[in-house]
JSON list of C-alpha atoms in Angstrom, two decimals:
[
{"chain": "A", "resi": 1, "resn": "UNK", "atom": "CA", "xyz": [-5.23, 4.16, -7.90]},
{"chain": "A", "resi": 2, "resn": "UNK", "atom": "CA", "xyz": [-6.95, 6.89, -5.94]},
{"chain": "A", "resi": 3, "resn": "UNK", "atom": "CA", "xyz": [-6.47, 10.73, -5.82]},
{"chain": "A", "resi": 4, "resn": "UNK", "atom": "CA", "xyz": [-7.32, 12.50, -2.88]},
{"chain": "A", "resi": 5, "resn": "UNK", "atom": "CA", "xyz": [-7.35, 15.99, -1.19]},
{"chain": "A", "resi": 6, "resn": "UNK", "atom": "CA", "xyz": [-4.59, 16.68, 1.03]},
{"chain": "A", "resi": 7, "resn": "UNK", "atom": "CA", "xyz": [-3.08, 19.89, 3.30]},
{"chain": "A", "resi": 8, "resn": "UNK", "atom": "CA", "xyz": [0.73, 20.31, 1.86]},
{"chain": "A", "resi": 9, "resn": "UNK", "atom": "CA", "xyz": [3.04, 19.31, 4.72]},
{"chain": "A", "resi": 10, "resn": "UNK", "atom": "CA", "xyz": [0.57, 17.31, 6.16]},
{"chain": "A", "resi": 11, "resn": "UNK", "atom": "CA", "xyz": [0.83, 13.20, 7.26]},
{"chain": "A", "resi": 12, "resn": "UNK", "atom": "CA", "xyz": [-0.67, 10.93, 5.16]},
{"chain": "A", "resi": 13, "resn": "UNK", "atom": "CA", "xyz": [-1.09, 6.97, 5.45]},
{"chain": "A", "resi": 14, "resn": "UNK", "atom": "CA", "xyz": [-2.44, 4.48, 3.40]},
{"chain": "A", "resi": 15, "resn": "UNK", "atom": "CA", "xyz": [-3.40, 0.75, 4.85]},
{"chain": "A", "resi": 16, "resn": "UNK", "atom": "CA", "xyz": [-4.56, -2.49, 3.75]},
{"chain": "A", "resi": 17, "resn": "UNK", "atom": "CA", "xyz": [-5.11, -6.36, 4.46]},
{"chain": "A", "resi": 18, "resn": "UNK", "atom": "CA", "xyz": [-3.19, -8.90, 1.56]},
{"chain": "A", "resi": 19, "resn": "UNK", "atom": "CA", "xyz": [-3.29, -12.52, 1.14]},
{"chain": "A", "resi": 20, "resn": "UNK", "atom": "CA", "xyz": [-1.11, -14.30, -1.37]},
{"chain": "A", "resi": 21, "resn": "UNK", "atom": "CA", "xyz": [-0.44, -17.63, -2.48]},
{"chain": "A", "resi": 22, "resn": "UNK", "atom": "CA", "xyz": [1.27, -19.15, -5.58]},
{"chain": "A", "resi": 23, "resn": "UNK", "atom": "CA", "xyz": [2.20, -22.64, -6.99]},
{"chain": "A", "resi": 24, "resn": "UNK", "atom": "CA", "xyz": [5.90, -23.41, -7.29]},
{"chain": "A", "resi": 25, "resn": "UNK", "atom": "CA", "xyz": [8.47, -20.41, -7.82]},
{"chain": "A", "resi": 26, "resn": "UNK", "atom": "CA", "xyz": [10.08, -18.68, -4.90]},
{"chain": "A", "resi": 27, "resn": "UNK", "atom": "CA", "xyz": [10.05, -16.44, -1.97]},
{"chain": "A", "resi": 28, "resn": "UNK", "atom": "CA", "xyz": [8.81, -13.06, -3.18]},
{"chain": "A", "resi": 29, "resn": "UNK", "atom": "CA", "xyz": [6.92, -14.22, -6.67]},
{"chain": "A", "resi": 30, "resn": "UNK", "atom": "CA", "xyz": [3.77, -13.23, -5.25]},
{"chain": "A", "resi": 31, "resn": "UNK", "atom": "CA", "xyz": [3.41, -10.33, -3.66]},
{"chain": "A", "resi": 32, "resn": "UNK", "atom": "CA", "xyz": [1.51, -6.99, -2.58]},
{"chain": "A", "resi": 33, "resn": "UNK", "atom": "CA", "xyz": [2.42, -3.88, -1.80]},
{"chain": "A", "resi": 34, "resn": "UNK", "atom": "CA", "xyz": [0.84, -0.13, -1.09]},
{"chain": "A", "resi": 35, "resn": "UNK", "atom": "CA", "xyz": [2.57, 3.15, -2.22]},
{"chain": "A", "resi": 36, "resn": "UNK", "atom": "CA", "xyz": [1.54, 6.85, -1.71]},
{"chain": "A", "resi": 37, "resn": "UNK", "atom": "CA", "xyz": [2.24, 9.61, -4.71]},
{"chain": "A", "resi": 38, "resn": "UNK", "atom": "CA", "xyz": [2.59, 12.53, -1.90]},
{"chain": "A", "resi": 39, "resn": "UNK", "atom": "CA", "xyz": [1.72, 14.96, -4.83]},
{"chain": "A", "resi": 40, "resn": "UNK", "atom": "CA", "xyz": [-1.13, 13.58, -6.21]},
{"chain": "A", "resi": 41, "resn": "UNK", "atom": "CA", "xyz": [0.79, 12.34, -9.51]},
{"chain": "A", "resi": 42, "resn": "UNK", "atom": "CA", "xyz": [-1.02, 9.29, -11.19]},
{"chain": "A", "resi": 43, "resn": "UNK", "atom": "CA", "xyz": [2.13, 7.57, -12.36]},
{"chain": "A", "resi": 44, "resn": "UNK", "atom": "CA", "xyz": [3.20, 4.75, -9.91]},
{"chain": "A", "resi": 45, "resn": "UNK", "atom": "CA", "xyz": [6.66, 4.38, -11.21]},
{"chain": "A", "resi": 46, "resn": "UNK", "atom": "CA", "xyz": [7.18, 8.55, -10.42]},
{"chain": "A", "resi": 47, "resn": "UNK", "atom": "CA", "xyz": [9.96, 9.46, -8.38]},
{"chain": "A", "resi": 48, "resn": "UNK", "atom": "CA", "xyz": [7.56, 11.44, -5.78]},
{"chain": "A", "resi": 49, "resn": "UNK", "atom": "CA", "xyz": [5.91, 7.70, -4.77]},
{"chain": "A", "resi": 50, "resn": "UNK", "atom": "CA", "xyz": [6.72, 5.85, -1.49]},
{"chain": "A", "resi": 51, "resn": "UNK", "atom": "CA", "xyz": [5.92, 2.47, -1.37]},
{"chain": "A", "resi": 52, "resn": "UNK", "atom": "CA", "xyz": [5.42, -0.07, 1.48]},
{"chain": "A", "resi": 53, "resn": "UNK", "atom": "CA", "xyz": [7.92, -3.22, 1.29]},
{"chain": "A", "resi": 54, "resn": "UNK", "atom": "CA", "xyz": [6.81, -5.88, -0.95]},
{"chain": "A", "resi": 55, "resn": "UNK", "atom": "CA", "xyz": [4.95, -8.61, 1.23]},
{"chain": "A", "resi": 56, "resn": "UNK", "atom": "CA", "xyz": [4.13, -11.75, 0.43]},
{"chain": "A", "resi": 57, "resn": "UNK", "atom": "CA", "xyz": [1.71, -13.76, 3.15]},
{"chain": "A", "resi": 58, "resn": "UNK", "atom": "CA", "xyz": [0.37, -17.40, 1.59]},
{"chain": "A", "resi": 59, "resn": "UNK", "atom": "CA", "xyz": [-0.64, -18.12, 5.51]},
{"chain": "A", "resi": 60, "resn": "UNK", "atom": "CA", "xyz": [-3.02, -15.64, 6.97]},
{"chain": "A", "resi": 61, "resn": "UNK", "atom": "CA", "xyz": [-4.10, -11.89, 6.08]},
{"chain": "A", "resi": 62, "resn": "UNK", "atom": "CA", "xyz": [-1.94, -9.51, 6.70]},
{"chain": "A", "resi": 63, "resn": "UNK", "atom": "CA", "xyz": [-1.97, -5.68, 7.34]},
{"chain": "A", "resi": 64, "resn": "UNK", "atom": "CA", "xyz": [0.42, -3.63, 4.98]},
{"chain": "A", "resi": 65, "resn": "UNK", "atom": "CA", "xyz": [1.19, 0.15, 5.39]},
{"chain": "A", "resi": 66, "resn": "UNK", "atom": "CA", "xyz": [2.73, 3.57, 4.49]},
{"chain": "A", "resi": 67, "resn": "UNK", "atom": "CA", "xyz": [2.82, 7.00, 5.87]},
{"chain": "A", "resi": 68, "resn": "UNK", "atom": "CA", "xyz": [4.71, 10.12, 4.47]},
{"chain": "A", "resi": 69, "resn": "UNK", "atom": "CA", "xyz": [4.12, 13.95, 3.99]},
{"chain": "A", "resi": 70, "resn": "UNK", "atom": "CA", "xyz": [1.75, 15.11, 1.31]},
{"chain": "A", "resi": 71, "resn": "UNK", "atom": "CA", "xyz": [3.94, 17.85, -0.91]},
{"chain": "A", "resi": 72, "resn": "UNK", "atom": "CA", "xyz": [1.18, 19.25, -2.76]},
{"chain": "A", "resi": 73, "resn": "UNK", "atom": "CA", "xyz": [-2.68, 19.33, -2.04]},
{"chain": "A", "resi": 74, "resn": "UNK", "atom": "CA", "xyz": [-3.75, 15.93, -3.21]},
{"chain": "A", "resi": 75, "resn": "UNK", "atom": "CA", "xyz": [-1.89, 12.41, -2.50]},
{"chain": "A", "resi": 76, "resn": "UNK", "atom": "CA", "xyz": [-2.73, 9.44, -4.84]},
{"chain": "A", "resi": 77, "resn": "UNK", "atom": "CA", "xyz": [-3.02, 5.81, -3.34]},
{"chain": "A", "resi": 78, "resn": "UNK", "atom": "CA", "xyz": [-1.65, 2.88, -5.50]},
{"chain": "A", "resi": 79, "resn": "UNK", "atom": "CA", "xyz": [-2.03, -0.91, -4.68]},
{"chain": "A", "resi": 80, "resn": "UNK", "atom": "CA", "xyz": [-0.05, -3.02, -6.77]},
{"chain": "A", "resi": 81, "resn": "UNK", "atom": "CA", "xyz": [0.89, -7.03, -6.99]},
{"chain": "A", "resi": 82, "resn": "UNK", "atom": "CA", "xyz": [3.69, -9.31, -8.59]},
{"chain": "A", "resi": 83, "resn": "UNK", "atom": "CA", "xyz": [2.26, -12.54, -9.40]},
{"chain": "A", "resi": 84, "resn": "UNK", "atom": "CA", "xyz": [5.40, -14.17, -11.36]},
{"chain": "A", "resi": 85, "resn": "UNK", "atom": "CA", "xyz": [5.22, -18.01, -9.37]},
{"chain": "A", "resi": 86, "resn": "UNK", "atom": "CA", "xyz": [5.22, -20.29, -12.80]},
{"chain": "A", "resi": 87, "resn": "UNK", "atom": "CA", "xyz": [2.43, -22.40, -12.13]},
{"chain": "A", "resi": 88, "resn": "UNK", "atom": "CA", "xyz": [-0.38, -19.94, -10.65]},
{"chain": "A", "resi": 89, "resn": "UNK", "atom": "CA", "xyz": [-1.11, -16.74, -8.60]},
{"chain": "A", "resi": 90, "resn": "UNK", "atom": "CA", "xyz": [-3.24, -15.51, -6.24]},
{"chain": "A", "resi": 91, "resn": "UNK", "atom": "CA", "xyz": [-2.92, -11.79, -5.01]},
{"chain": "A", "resi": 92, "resn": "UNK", "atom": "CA", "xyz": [-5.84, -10.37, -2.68]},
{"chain": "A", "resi": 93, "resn": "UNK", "atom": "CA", "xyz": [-6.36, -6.74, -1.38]},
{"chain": "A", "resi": 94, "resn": "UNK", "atom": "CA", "xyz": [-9.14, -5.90, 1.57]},
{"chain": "A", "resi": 95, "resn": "UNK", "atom": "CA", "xyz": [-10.08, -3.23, 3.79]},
{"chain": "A", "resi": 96, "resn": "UNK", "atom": "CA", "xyz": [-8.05, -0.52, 2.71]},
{"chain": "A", "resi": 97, "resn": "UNK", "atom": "CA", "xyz": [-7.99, 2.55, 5.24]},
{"chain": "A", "resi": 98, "resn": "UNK", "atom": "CA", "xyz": [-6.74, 6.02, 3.70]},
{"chain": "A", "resi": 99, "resn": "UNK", "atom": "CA", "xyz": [-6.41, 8.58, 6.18]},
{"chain": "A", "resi": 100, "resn": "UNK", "atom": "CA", "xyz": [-4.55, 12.13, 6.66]},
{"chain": "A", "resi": 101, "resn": "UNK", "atom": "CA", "xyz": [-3.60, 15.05, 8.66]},
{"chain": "A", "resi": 102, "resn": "UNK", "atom": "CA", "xyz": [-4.33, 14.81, 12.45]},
{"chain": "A", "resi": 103, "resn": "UNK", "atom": "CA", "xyz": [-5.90, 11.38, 11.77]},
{"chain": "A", "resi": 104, "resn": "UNK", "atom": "CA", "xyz": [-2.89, 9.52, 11.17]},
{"chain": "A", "resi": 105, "resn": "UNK", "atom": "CA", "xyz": [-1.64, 7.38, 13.94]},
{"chain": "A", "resi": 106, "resn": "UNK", "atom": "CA", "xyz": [2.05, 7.57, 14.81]},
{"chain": "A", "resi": 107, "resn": "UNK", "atom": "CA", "xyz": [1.69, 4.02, 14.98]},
{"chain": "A", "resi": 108, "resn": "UNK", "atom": "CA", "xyz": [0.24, 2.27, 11.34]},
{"chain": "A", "resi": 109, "resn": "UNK", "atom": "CA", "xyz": [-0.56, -0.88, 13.19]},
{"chain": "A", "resi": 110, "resn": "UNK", "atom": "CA", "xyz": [-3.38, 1.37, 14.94]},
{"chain": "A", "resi": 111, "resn": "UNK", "atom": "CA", "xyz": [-5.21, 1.60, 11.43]},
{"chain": "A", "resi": 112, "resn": "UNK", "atom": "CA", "xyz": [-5.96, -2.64, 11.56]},
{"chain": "A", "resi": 113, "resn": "UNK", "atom": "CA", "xyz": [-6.99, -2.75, 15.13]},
{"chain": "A", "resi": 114, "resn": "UNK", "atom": "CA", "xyz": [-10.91, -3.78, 15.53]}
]
């Protein structure tokens, strides 16, 4: 997790490339996924957090995102896996892009475009 300064009432986004695999198990086992505590709270299972959906990508990397509204003046970033496939996991997290106020793009796919 991350903490960082925010305007209250403000958008906020966090981004970031995942890769996953696993050995055996099922759809979902192994996955990532990015949340934002919009006031600044360090607890990722706190009622204030909004997370992405859980994603789970064994073929390629793939971008994963979330926007909200800060509520207070910080916002804490969490990134957090699921490896539960019973033979062995693999969970990756690159690139993350943090951004907020007038910088965030009404579009999240903007924040992976190079």
């Amino acid at each position: 997790r991350q903490t960082f300064a925010a305007t209250a009432g403000s958008p906020i986004a966090a981004g970031v490339w995942v890769r996953t695999y696993r050995e055996g198990g099922s759809g979902g086992d192994t996955a990532c996924r990015v949340g934002l505590d919009r006031s600044g709270g360090t607890d990722p299972q706190a009622a204030d957090v909004v997370w992405s959906e859980w994603t789970e990508s064994p073929d390629f990397w793939r971008p994963v995102c979330v926007a909200s509204t800060a509520t207070g003046g910080s916002f804490t970033v969490f990134l957090q896996h699921r490896q539960a496939a019973p033979v062995w996991n693999v969970t990756c997290f690159d690139d993350a892009v943090v951004l907020g106020g007038a910088a965030v793009p009404a579009d999240l796919t903007a924040l992976f475009v190079y």
